[in-house]
Amino acid sequence: MAAPRAGELTRIVRFDRAILVDDGLAMVERWAAHGPPQRATRTDLSDGERWRAAEIGASVTTRFVLRRTAFTADLTPKDRLSCDGLSFAISGIRELAADPRFLELTCSARTDR
């Protein structure tokens, strides 16, 4: 994949990170905003539907490319990405082969919720 030009970074993505919060009975994980919004490109790779245990589920796999910064280099698959009203689980993060100034995130989201 070629490195995007500045005008191609048209999507705004936000990140969430799980933090431990005391709910009065125990420490539980809650999602909280993490860092500033970032500009990215979005390419949908595949979508699908599946039937399992009487449930119909639809999902989309998407690749996001964004600039590598100190903040984005610290992201992990434990974080979550939000874009266009969907919440994506991050399954992979790698340096863009064509240009190490960019990171490529492979993500998936349920589209039936």
Coordinates of C-alpha atoms in Angstrom, one line a residue:
M1 CA 0.0 0.0 0.0
A2 CA 1.4 3.4 -1.0
A3 CA 1.7 6.1 1.7
P4 CA -1.2 8.5 1.7
R5 CA -0.8 12.2 0.8
A6 CA -2.0 14.8 3.4
G7 CA -5.2 15.5 1.4
E8 CA -6.2 11.8 1.5
L9 CA -6.3 11.6 5.3
T10 CA -10.0 12.5 5.3
R11 CA -11.4 10.5 8.3
I12 CA -11.3 11.5 11.9
V13 CA -10.6 8.6 14.3
R14 CA -10.6 8.6 18.0
F15 CA -9.2 6.1 20.4
D16 CA -10.4 4.6 23.7
R17 CA -8.4 2.8 26.3
A18 CA -9.7 0.5 29.1
I19 CA -9.0 1.9 32.6
L20 CA -9.7 0.3 36.0
V21 CA -12.4 2.1 38.0
D22 CA -13.7 1.2 41.5
D23 CA -17.5 0.7 41.2
G24 CA -17.9 0.3 45.0
L25 CA -17.7 -3.5 44.9
A26 CA -14.7 -4.2 42.7
M27 CA -12.3 -2.8 40.2
V28 CA -13.9 -2.9 36.8
E29 CA -12.7 -1.9 33.3
R30 CA -14.3 1.1 31.6
W31 CA -13.5 2.6 28.3
A32 CA -12.2 6.2 28.4
A33 CA -11.1 8.6 25.6
H34 CA -7.4 8.3 24.9
G35 CA -5.4 11.0 23.2
P36 CA -6.4 13.6 20.6
P37 CA -8.4 12.7 17.5
Q38 CA -6.2 11.7 14.5
R39 CA -6.7 12.0 10.7
A40 CA -6.6 8.7 8.8
T41 CA -7.6 6.9 5.6
R42 CA -10.1 4.1 5.7
T43 CA -10.3 1.1 3.4
D44 CA -12.9 -1.6 4.0
L45 CA -11.4 -5.0 3.3
S46 CA -14.3 -7.3 3.8
D47 CA -17.7 -7.7 5.3
G48 CA -19.7 -10.7 6.3
E49 CA -22.6 -12.2 8.0
R50 CA -22.7 -15.4 10.1
W51 CA -25.2 -17.5 11.9
R52 CA -24.1 -19.0 15.1
A53 CA -26.1 -20.2 18.1
A54 CA -29.3 -18.6 16.8
E55 CA -27.6 -15.3 16.4
I56 CA -27.1 -13.4 13.1
G57 CA -24.0 -11.2 13.2
A58 CA -22.6 -8.8 10.6
S59 CA -19.1 -7.4 10.7
V60 CA -16.7 -5.4 8.7
T61 CA -12.9 -5.6 8.5
T62 CA -11.2 -2.3 7.8
R63 CA -7.7 -1.0 7.4
F64 CA -6.8 2.5 8.7
V65 CA -3.6 4.3 7.8
L66 CA -2.5 7.3 10.0
R67 CA 0.7 9.2 10.7
R68 CA 3.2 7.7 13.1
T69 CA 3.6 10.0 16.1
A70 CA 4.7 9.4 19.7
F71 CA 1.0 9.0 20.5
T72 CA 0.1 6.6 17.7
A73 CA 3.3 4.5 18.2
D74 CA 2.0 3.8 21.7
L75 CA -1.3 2.3 20.6
T76 CA -1.9 -1.5 21.2
P77 CA -4.5 -4.0 20.2
K78 CA -5.9 -3.5 23.7
D79 CA -7.1 -0.1 22.6
R80 CA -10.3 0.6 20.6
L81 CA -10.8 2.9 17.6
S82 CA -14.0 4.9 16.8
C83 CA -14.8 6.2 13.3
D84 CA -18.1 7.1 11.5
G85 CA -20.2 5.9 14.5
L86 CA -18.6 2.5 14.7
S87 CA -16.4 1.1 17.4
F88 CA -13.5 -1.0 16.0
A89 CA -11.4 -3.6 17.8
I90 CA -7.8 -3.3 16.7
S91 CA -6.4 -6.7 15.6
G92 CA -3.1 -5.6 14.1
I93 CA -0.7 -2.6 14.0
R94 CA 2.2 -2.4 11.7
E95 CA 4.5 0.1 10.0
L96 CA 3.5 0.9 6.5
A97 CA 6.0 -0.9 4.2
A98 CA 6.0 2.0 1.6
D99 CA 6.7 4.7 4.2
P100 CA 7.7 4.1 7.9
R101 CA 6.2 7.6 8.8
F102 CA 2.8 5.9 8.7
L103 CA 1.1 3.1 10.7
E104 CA -1.5 0.7 9.3
L105 CA -4.2 -0.6 11.7
T106 CA -6.3 -3.6 10.9
C107 CA -9.6 -3.4 12.7
S108 CA -13.0 -5.1 12.8
A109 CA -16.4 -3.9 14.0
R110 CA -19.9 -5.3 14.4
T111 CA -22.2 -3.5 12.0
D112 CA -25.5 -5.0 13.3
R113 CA -25.6 -3.2 16.6

